[in-house]
Coordinates of C-alpha atoms and ligand atoms in Angstrom, one line a residue:
M1 CA -38.0 -26.6 29.4
T2 CA -35.3 -28.3 31.5
A3 CA -33.7 -27.9 34.9
P4 CA -30.2 -26.5 34.8
T5 CA -28.7 -29.5 36.6
R6 CA -30.2 -32.3 34.5
P7 CA -27.5 -34.7 33.1
P8 CA -27.2 -35.0 29.3
P9 CA -29.0 -37.9 27.6
S10 CA -27.1 -41.1 26.8
S11 CA -25.9 -41.4 23.2
Q12 CA -28.1 -44.5 22.8
A13 CA -31.2 -42.7 24.0
L14 CA -30.3 -39.9 21.6
A15 CA -29.9 -42.3 18.7
W16 CA -33.2 -44.1 19.3
A17 CA -35.0 -40.8 19.7
T18 CA -33.4 -39.5 16.4
V19 CA -34.8 -42.4 14.6
A20 CA -38.3 -41.6 15.8
W21 CA -38.0 -37.9 15.3
R22 CA -37.0 -38.5 11.7
K23 CA -40.0 -40.6 11.2
H24 CA -42.4 -37.9 12.5
L25 CA -40.7 -34.8 11.1
G26 CA -38.9 -36.0 8.0
E27 CA -35.1 -36.1 7.8
P28 CA -34.5 -32.5 6.8
H29 CA -36.1 -31.2 10.0
V30 CA -34.0 -33.3 12.4
V31 CA -30.7 -31.3 12.1
L32 CA -27.5 -33.0 13.3
D33 CA -25.1 -31.1 10.9
R34 CA -22.6 -29.5 13.3
D35 CA -22.2 -26.5 10.9
V36 CA -25.8 -25.7 11.7
V37 CA -26.0 -26.9 15.3
D38 CA -22.8 -25.3 16.7
P39 CA -24.0 -21.6 16.2
A40 CA -26.9 -22.4 18.5
E41 CA -24.3 -23.0 21.3
I42 CA -23.3 -19.3 21.2
A43 CA -24.7 -16.8 23.6
T44 CA -23.7 -13.3 24.5
F45 CA -21.9 -14.7 27.6
A46 CA -19.6 -17.7 28.0
T47 CA -21.5 -21.1 28.1
E48 CA -20.4 -24.6 27.8
H49 CA -23.8 -26.1 27.2
R50 CA -23.9 -28.3 24.0
V51 CA -26.9 -28.8 21.7
A52 CA -27.4 -32.4 20.6
A53 CA -29.7 -31.7 17.6
I54 CA -32.2 -29.2 16.3
L55 CA -35.8 -30.3 15.8
R56 CA -37.9 -28.1 13.4
P57 CA -41.6 -29.1 13.7
G58 CA -44.0 -27.3 11.3
R59 CA -47.3 -28.2 13.0
R60 CA -48.7 -28.8 16.5
A61 CA -49.0 -32.6 15.8
E62 CA -45.3 -32.7 15.1
V63 CA -44.5 -30.8 18.4
Q64 CA -46.7 -33.4 20.1
A65 CA -44.6 -36.2 18.6
C66 CA -41.3 -34.5 19.4
L67 CA -42.2 -34.2 23.0
R68 CA -43.6 -37.7 23.3
V69 CA -40.4 -39.2 21.9
A70 CA -38.2 -37.0 24.0
T71 CA -40.1 -37.9 27.2
A72 CA -40.0 -41.6 26.3
H73 CA -36.2 -41.5 25.8
E74 CA -35.5 -39.0 28.6
V75 CA -34.0 -36.4 26.3
P76 CA -34.2 -32.8 27.6
V77 CA -35.9 -30.3 25.2
Y78 CA -35.4 -26.5 25.1
P79 CA -38.0 -24.7 22.9
V80 CA -37.4 -21.5 21.1
S81 CA -39.8 -19.6 19.0
R82 CA -37.4 -17.3 17.1
G83 CA -34.4 -17.7 19.3
A84 CA -33.8 -13.9 19.5
N85 CA -33.3 -14.0 23.3
W86 CA -30.1 -12.1 23.2
G87 CA -28.6 -11.1 26.5
Y88 CA -30.6 -13.8 28.3
G89 CA -29.1 -16.8 26.7
S90 CA -29.9 -16.5 23.0
R91 CA -30.8 -20.1 21.8
V92 CA -28.6 -22.0 24.2
P93 CA -30.5 -24.5 26.3
T94 CA -30.4 -24.3 30.0
S95 CA -29.1 -27.8 30.3
H96 CA -26.2 -29.5 28.7
G97 CA -27.0 -31.9 25.8
A98 CA -30.5 -30.9 25.3
V99 CA -32.2 -30.8 21.8
L100 CA -33.3 -27.5 20.6
L101 CA -37.0 -27.3 19.6
D102 CA -37.1 -24.6 17.0
L103 CA -40.6 -23.4 16.3
S104 CA -39.8 -20.9 13.7
R105 CA -41.6 -22.9 10.9
M106 CA -44.9 -22.5 12.7
E107 CA -45.5 -19.0 11.5
R108 CA -49.2 -18.6 10.8
V109 CA -51.2 -15.6 11.9
V110 CA -54.2 -17.7 12.8
D111 CA -56.8 -15.0 13.6
V112 CA -57.0 -11.2 13.7
D113 CA -60.3 -9.7 15.2
L114 CA -60.3 -6.1 14.2
V115 CA -63.4 -5.3 16.2
L116 CA -62.4 -6.7 19.6
G117 CA -58.7 -6.2 18.9
T118 CA -57.3 -9.7 19.4
L119 CA -54.6 -11.6 17.6
T120 CA -53.9 -15.4 17.6
V121 CA -50.5 -16.5 16.4
E122 CA -48.2 -19.4 16.2
P123 CA -44.8 -19.2 17.8
G124 CA -42.8 -18.4 14.7
V125 CA -44.8 -15.2 14.0
T126 CA -42.6 -12.1 14.5
F127 CA -43.4 -8.5 15.6
A128 CA -42.5 -7.4 12.1
D129 CA -45.0 -9.9 10.6
V130 CA -47.7 -8.5 13.0
E131 CA -46.9 -4.9 12.2
E132 CA -47.2 -5.6 8.5
R133 CA -50.5 -7.3 9.1
L134 CA -52.0 -4.6 11.2
R135 CA -50.7 -1.6 9.2
G136 CA -53.6 0.9 8.6
T137 CA -56.1 -1.0 10.8
G138 CA -55.9 1.3 13.8
W139 CA -54.5 -1.5 15.9
M140 CA -50.9 -2.3 17.0
L141 CA -48.7 -4.6 19.0
P142 CA -45.6 -2.8 20.3
S143 CA -42.3 -4.5 19.5
P144 CA -39.6 -5.1 22.2
G145 CA -36.6 -2.9 22.3
S146 CA -34.4 -5.7 20.8
S147 CA -35.6 -6.7 17.4
P148 CA -38.7 -6.7 15.2
G149 CA -37.6 -10.3 14.3
A150 CA -38.3 -11.5 17.8
S151 CA -41.3 -13.8 18.3
V152 CA -44.6 -12.5 19.8
V153 CA -45.0 -15.9 21.6
G154 CA -41.4 -16.2 22.7
N155 CA -41.3 -12.6 24.0
T156 CA -44.5 -13.0 25.9
V157 CA -43.9 -16.4 27.5
D158 CA -40.5 -15.0 28.7
G159 CA -42.2 -12.1 30.5
G160 CA -41.4 -9.4 27.9
V161 CA -41.9 -5.7 28.4
C162 CA -42.7 -3.1 25.8
D163 CA -43.8 0.5 25.3
G164 CA -47.5 1.3 25.1
L165 CA -50.5 0.9 27.3
V166 CA -49.8 -2.6 28.5
P167 CA -46.1 -2.6 29.2
L168 CA -46.1 -6.1 30.8
R169 CA -46.9 -8.3 27.8
R170 CA -48.1 -11.2 30.1
R171 CA -51.1 -9.0 31.0
A172 CA -52.3 -8.9 27.4
V173 CA -52.4 -12.7 27.1
L174 CA -56.0 -14.0 26.6
E175 CA -55.5 -17.7 25.8
V176 CA -52.7 -20.2 25.1
E177 CA -52.6 -23.6 23.6
V178 CA -49.8 -25.7 25.1
V179 CA -48.3 -29.1 24.4
T180 CA -47.3 -30.8 27.6
P181 CA -44.3 -33.1 27.9
D182 CA -46.5 -36.2 27.4
G183 CA -47.6 -34.8 24.1
E184 CA -51.1 -33.8 25.2
V185 CA -52.7 -30.5 24.2
L186 CA -54.1 -28.1 26.8
R187 CA -56.0 -24.9 26.0
T188 CA -56.6 -22.1 28.6
G189 CA -59.5 -19.5 28.6
L190 CA -62.6 -20.0 26.7
G191 CA -60.5 -21.6 23.9
A192 CA -60.7 -24.7 26.0
F193 CA -64.3 -25.1 24.7
P194 CA -64.4 -26.1 21.1
D195 CA -67.7 -24.2 20.3
A196 CA -67.2 -21.1 22.5
R197 CA -68.5 -18.0 20.7
A198 CA -66.7 -15.6 23.0
R199 CA -63.2 -17.0 22.5
G200 CA -60.6 -14.5 23.6
A201 CA -62.9 -13.0 26.3
H202 CA -60.7 -12.9 29.3
P203 CA -60.3 -14.8 31.6
G204 CA -62.9 -17.4 30.7
V205 CA -64.5 -19.3 33.4
G206 CA -63.0 -20.9 36.6
P207 CA -59.3 -20.8 37.5
D208 CA -57.1 -19.4 34.7
L209 CA -54.2 -21.6 34.0
T210 CA -52.5 -19.3 31.5
G211 CA -50.0 -18.0 34.0
L212 CA -48.6 -21.6 34.5
F213 CA -47.0 -21.4 31.1
L214 CA -45.4 -18.0 31.3
Q215 CA -41.7 -18.1 32.4
S216 CA -42.1 -21.8 33.3
N217 CA -40.9 -25.0 31.8
L218 CA -44.3 -26.8 32.0
G219 CA -45.1 -27.0 28.3
V220 CA -44.5 -25.7 24.8
V221 CA -46.9 -23.0 23.7
T222 CA -48.1 -23.6 20.2
R223 CA -50.6 -20.9 19.8
M224 CA -51.4 -17.7 21.8
T225 CA -54.3 -15.2 21.7
I226 CA -53.2 -11.7 22.8
A227 CA -55.0 -8.3 23.1
L228 CA -54.0 -5.7 20.6
Q229 CA -53.7 -2.0 21.5
R230 CA -55.6 0.8 19.8
V231 CA -53.2 3.1 17.9
P232 CA -53.8 6.5 19.8
P233 CA -55.0 9.3 17.5
R234 CA -52.3 11.7 18.9
Q235 CA -49.3 11.1 21.0
A236 CA -46.1 13.0 22.1
A237 CA -42.9 11.7 23.5
V238 CA -41.6 13.1 26.7
H239 CA -37.8 13.1 27.4
L240 CA -36.4 13.9 30.9
Q241 CA -32.7 14.4 31.7
L242 CA -30.9 14.1 34.9
Y243 CA -27.3 15.3 35.5
D244 CA -26.9 14.1 39.0
D245 CA -27.4 10.5 40.3
A246 CA -28.3 11.8 43.8
R247 CA -31.6 13.3 42.3
L248 CA -32.7 9.9 40.8
P249 CA -34.8 8.7 43.8
G250 CA -36.8 11.9 43.7
L251 CA -37.5 11.6 40.0
V252 CA -38.5 8.0 40.4
D253 CA -41.0 9.0 43.1
A254 CA -42.4 11.8 40.9
V255 CA -42.8 9.5 37.9
R256 CA -44.6 7.0 40.1
I257 CA -47.1 9.6 41.1
V258 CA -47.6 10.7 37.5
L259 CA -48.2 7.1 36.5
R260 CA -50.6 6.4 39.4
D261 CA -52.6 9.5 38.4
G262 CA -52.8 8.3 34.8
L263 CA -51.0 11.4 33.4
I264 CA -48.6 9.1 31.5
E265 CA -50.0 5.9 30.2
G266 CA -48.0 2.8 29.7
S267 CA -44.3 2.4 30.2
V268 CA -41.6 4.8 31.4
T269 CA -38.1 3.8 30.5
F270 CA -34.9 4.9 32.4
Y271 CA -31.7 4.8 30.5
D272 CA -28.2 5.2 31.8
E273 CA -25.2 5.2 29.5
I274 CA -24.7 1.4 29.9
R275 CA -28.3 0.7 28.8
L276 CA -27.9 3.0 25.8
L277 CA -24.6 1.3 24.8
A278 CA -26.2 -2.2 25.2
M279 CA -28.9 -1.1 22.8
T280 CA -26.8 0.5 20.2
T281 CA -23.4 -1.3 19.9
R282 CA -21.4 -4.4 20.9
Y283 CA -19.0 -4.4 23.8
P284 CA -16.2 -2.1 22.8
Y285 CA -13.4 -4.6 23.6
G286 CA -11.1 -3.0 21.0
E287 CA -11.6 0.6 22.4
V288 CA -11.0 -0.4 26.0
G289 CA -8.1 -2.9 25.4
G290 CA -10.2 -5.9 26.4
A291 CA -11.1 -4.5 29.9
T292 CA -14.2 -5.6 31.7
P293 CA -16.2 -4.0 33.2
L294 CA -16.1 -0.8 31.2
P295 CA -13.5 1.6 32.6
E296 CA -15.0 4.6 34.4
A297 CA -13.0 7.1 32.3
W298 CA -14.4 5.6 29.1
L299 CA -18.0 5.8 30.5
A300 CA -17.3 9.4 31.5
E301 CA -16.6 10.2 27.8
V302 CA -19.9 8.6 26.7
R303 CA -21.7 10.7 29.4
E304 CA -20.1 13.7 27.9
A305 CA -21.3 12.8 24.4
L306 CA -24.8 12.6 26.0
G307 CA -24.6 16.2 27.1
G308 CA -23.6 15.3 30.7
S309 CA -26.8 13.3 31.4
R310 CA -26.6 10.5 34.0
W311 CA -30.1 9.4 33.3
I312 CA -32.5 9.9 30.3
V313 CA -36.1 9.0 30.8
E314 CA -38.6 8.4 28.1
A315 CA -42.4 8.2 28.2
S316 CA -45.3 9.2 26.0
V317 CA -48.6 10.9 26.5
R318 CA -51.5 9.9 24.3
S319 CA -54.9 11.5 23.6
T320 CA -57.8 11.6 21.3
D321 CA -57.3 15.3 20.5
G322 CA -54.7 18.1 20.5
A323 CA -56.3 20.2 23.2
R324 CA -56.3 17.3 25.7
L325 CA -52.7 16.5 24.8
D326 CA -51.7 20.1 25.5
S327 CA -53.4 20.0 28.9
A328 CA -51.6 16.7 29.8
R329 CA -48.3 18.2 28.7
R330 CA -48.7 21.2 30.9
T331 CA -49.6 19.0 34.0
L332 CA -46.6 16.9 33.3
I333 CA -44.2 19.8 33.1
E334 CA -45.5 21.1 36.4
A335 CA -45.2 17.6 38.1
L336 CA -41.7 16.7 36.8
T337 CA -39.8 19.9 36.3
P338 CA -38.8 20.2 40.0
W339 CA -37.2 16.7 39.8
A340 CA -35.7 16.6 36.3
D341 CA -32.9 18.8 35.0
R342 CA -34.6 19.0 31.6
V343 CA -38.1 18.1 30.4
D344 CA -38.6 18.1 26.6
F345 CA -41.6 17.1 24.5
A346 CA -41.2 15.9 20.9
A347 CA -43.7 17.7 18.7
D348 CA -47.1 15.8 18.7
A349 CA -48.7 14.7 15.6
P350 CA -51.5 12.4 14.5
T351 CA -50.1 8.9 14.7
P352 CA -49.4 7.8 11.1
Q353 CA -50.9 4.4 11.7
F354 CA -54.2 5.7 13.0
T355 CA -57.2 5.3 10.8
P356 CA -60.5 6.2 12.4
R357 CA -62.6 4.4 9.8
A358 CA -64.4 1.2 10.7
P359 CA -62.5 -1.9 9.7
A360 CA -63.7 -3.4 6.4
H361 CA -63.9 -6.9 7.7
R362 CA -65.1 -8.0 11.1
R363 CA -62.7 -10.8 11.2
D364 CA -59.7 -11.7 9.2
R365 CA -59.3 -15.4 9.8
V366 CA -57.1 -18.1 8.7
L367 CA -58.6 -21.4 9.8
A368 CA -56.1 -23.8 11.4
Ligands
LIG1 C1 -30.4 -4.6 23.6 C2 -31.6 -5.5 24.0 C3 -32.8 -4.9 24.3 C4 -33.9 -5.7 24.6 N1 -35.0 -5.1 24.8 C5 -36.1 -5.9 25.2 C6 -37.4 -5.2 25.5 O1 -37.5 -4.0 25.4 N2 -38.3 -6.0 26.0 C7 -38.2 -7.3 26.1 O2 -39.2 -8.0 26.5 N3 -37.1 -7.9 25.8 C8 -36.0 -7.3 25.4 N4 -34.8 -7.9 25.2 C9 -34.7 -9.4 25.3 C10 -35.0 -10.3 24.1 O3 -34.3 -9.9 23.0 C11 -36.5 -10.4 23.8 O4 -37.3 -10.7 24.9 C12 -36.9 -11.3 22.6 O5 -38.3 -11.2 22.3 C13 -36.6 -12.8 22.9 O6 -36.5 -13.5 21.7 P1 -37.7 -14.4 21.1 O7 -39.0 -13.6 21.2 O8 -37.3 -14.8 19.7 O9 -37.9 -15.6 22.1 P2 -37.1 -17.0 22.2 O10 -35.6 -16.8 22.1 O11 -37.7 -17.8 21.1 O12 -37.5 -17.5 23.6 C14 -37.4 -16.8 24.8 C15 -37.5 -17.7 26.0 O13 -38.9 -18.2 26.0 C16 -38.9 -19.7 25.9 N5 -39.8 -20.0 24.8 C17 -39.8 -19.5 23.6 N6 -40.9 -20.0 22.9 C18 -41.5 -20.8 23.7 C19 -42.7 -21.6 23.5 N7 -43.3 -21.6 22.4 N8 -43.1 -22.4 24.5 C20 -42.4 -22.4 25.7 N9 -41.4 -21.6 26.0 C21 -40.9 -20.9 25.0 C22 -37.5 -20.1 25.5 O14 -37.1 -21.4 26.0 C23 -36.6 -19.0 26.0 O15 -36.3 -19.2 27.4 C24 -33.7 -7.2 24.7 C25 -32.5 -7.7 24.4 C26 -31.4 -7.0 24.1 C27 -30.1 -7.5 23.8

């Protein structure tokens, strides 16, 4: 929400703003206790940005009040939905002395449409919450590679990527509700019309403003409607291995053609040993005697443990039935075998989550 070069607020501005925030949120939700605030200043990299306070609004009206007060007193605000942005700054604000607007108390699943496959959530709703809610419905929302405790809204506004048919999460966004710095509420898509019966139908009418609020600092997203994905009846994971860096460009080109022709749907992920380490462990300071970056000899050992692979590539094929899946598998082996040193398929099986029956309820709605 703030430019990196912005100066910190004066202590007097902060004091006046704190009085006002306490009035709107109640004292327990304006956190100044350093035992609670200090951990929010820790990222996975060195940073000196301090956090002045943590504000914990529980409703949109409280977000509006927080922003009005902050703007009036010129206090920079950094919003987080769940604050699980590890590797990209965690919860640390982009400017020194900002207040952290922690939206994790706003955790309502507002609407699930099991016919059209749409989901409307507040910022505190996590991927784990959504998985729990959708289990057995035939719909899903893939989690990011980081944590099921991450926020659907946070991950999406930050340009998140995932497995599945729509790897770029921003492409699945149908509507957002945003509080602007002056405390006004703006809704994009058909959600902007109070009585619209086709809410969620993308992209509504006229210019679509949704993109303005993705990876920007123009407002705080307080609600988002996102398209769900149908759980495929059958799917099989494809693993490719490459032992030689020099062959990578050829494999990338072959994968592009396969994607272009729709043989693989959704995302394809390339892992080298560094990416695998980042996903599975902390930086092994002890094992490498504090050296940075990781010594080549140590990485060579990791590669050996991976069976000599320089690159591991993962994708999946999906289909409505086993025969079609077999045919897609054969075509893929033909297309990729000349470029990869090894092509393996995990045994396909009916997807456990898939239930072909019609949903019992047309809508499962919690009114806001
Ligand atoms: C090993 C590892 C693997 C990872 N794998 C993936 C992956 O596969 N896919 C992926 O996408 N990410 C991945 N990440 C990155 C990150 O963990 C996720 O993107 C995570 O979803 C971010 O946390 P969050 O959802 O709680 O968002 P937050 O931390 O709450 O916010 C993320 C950003 O969005 C802004 N923001 C948050 N909420 C709002 C709001 N309501 N209004 C306006 N702005 C807001 C914040 O200011 C912040 O800049 C990975 C990280 C690690 C360390």
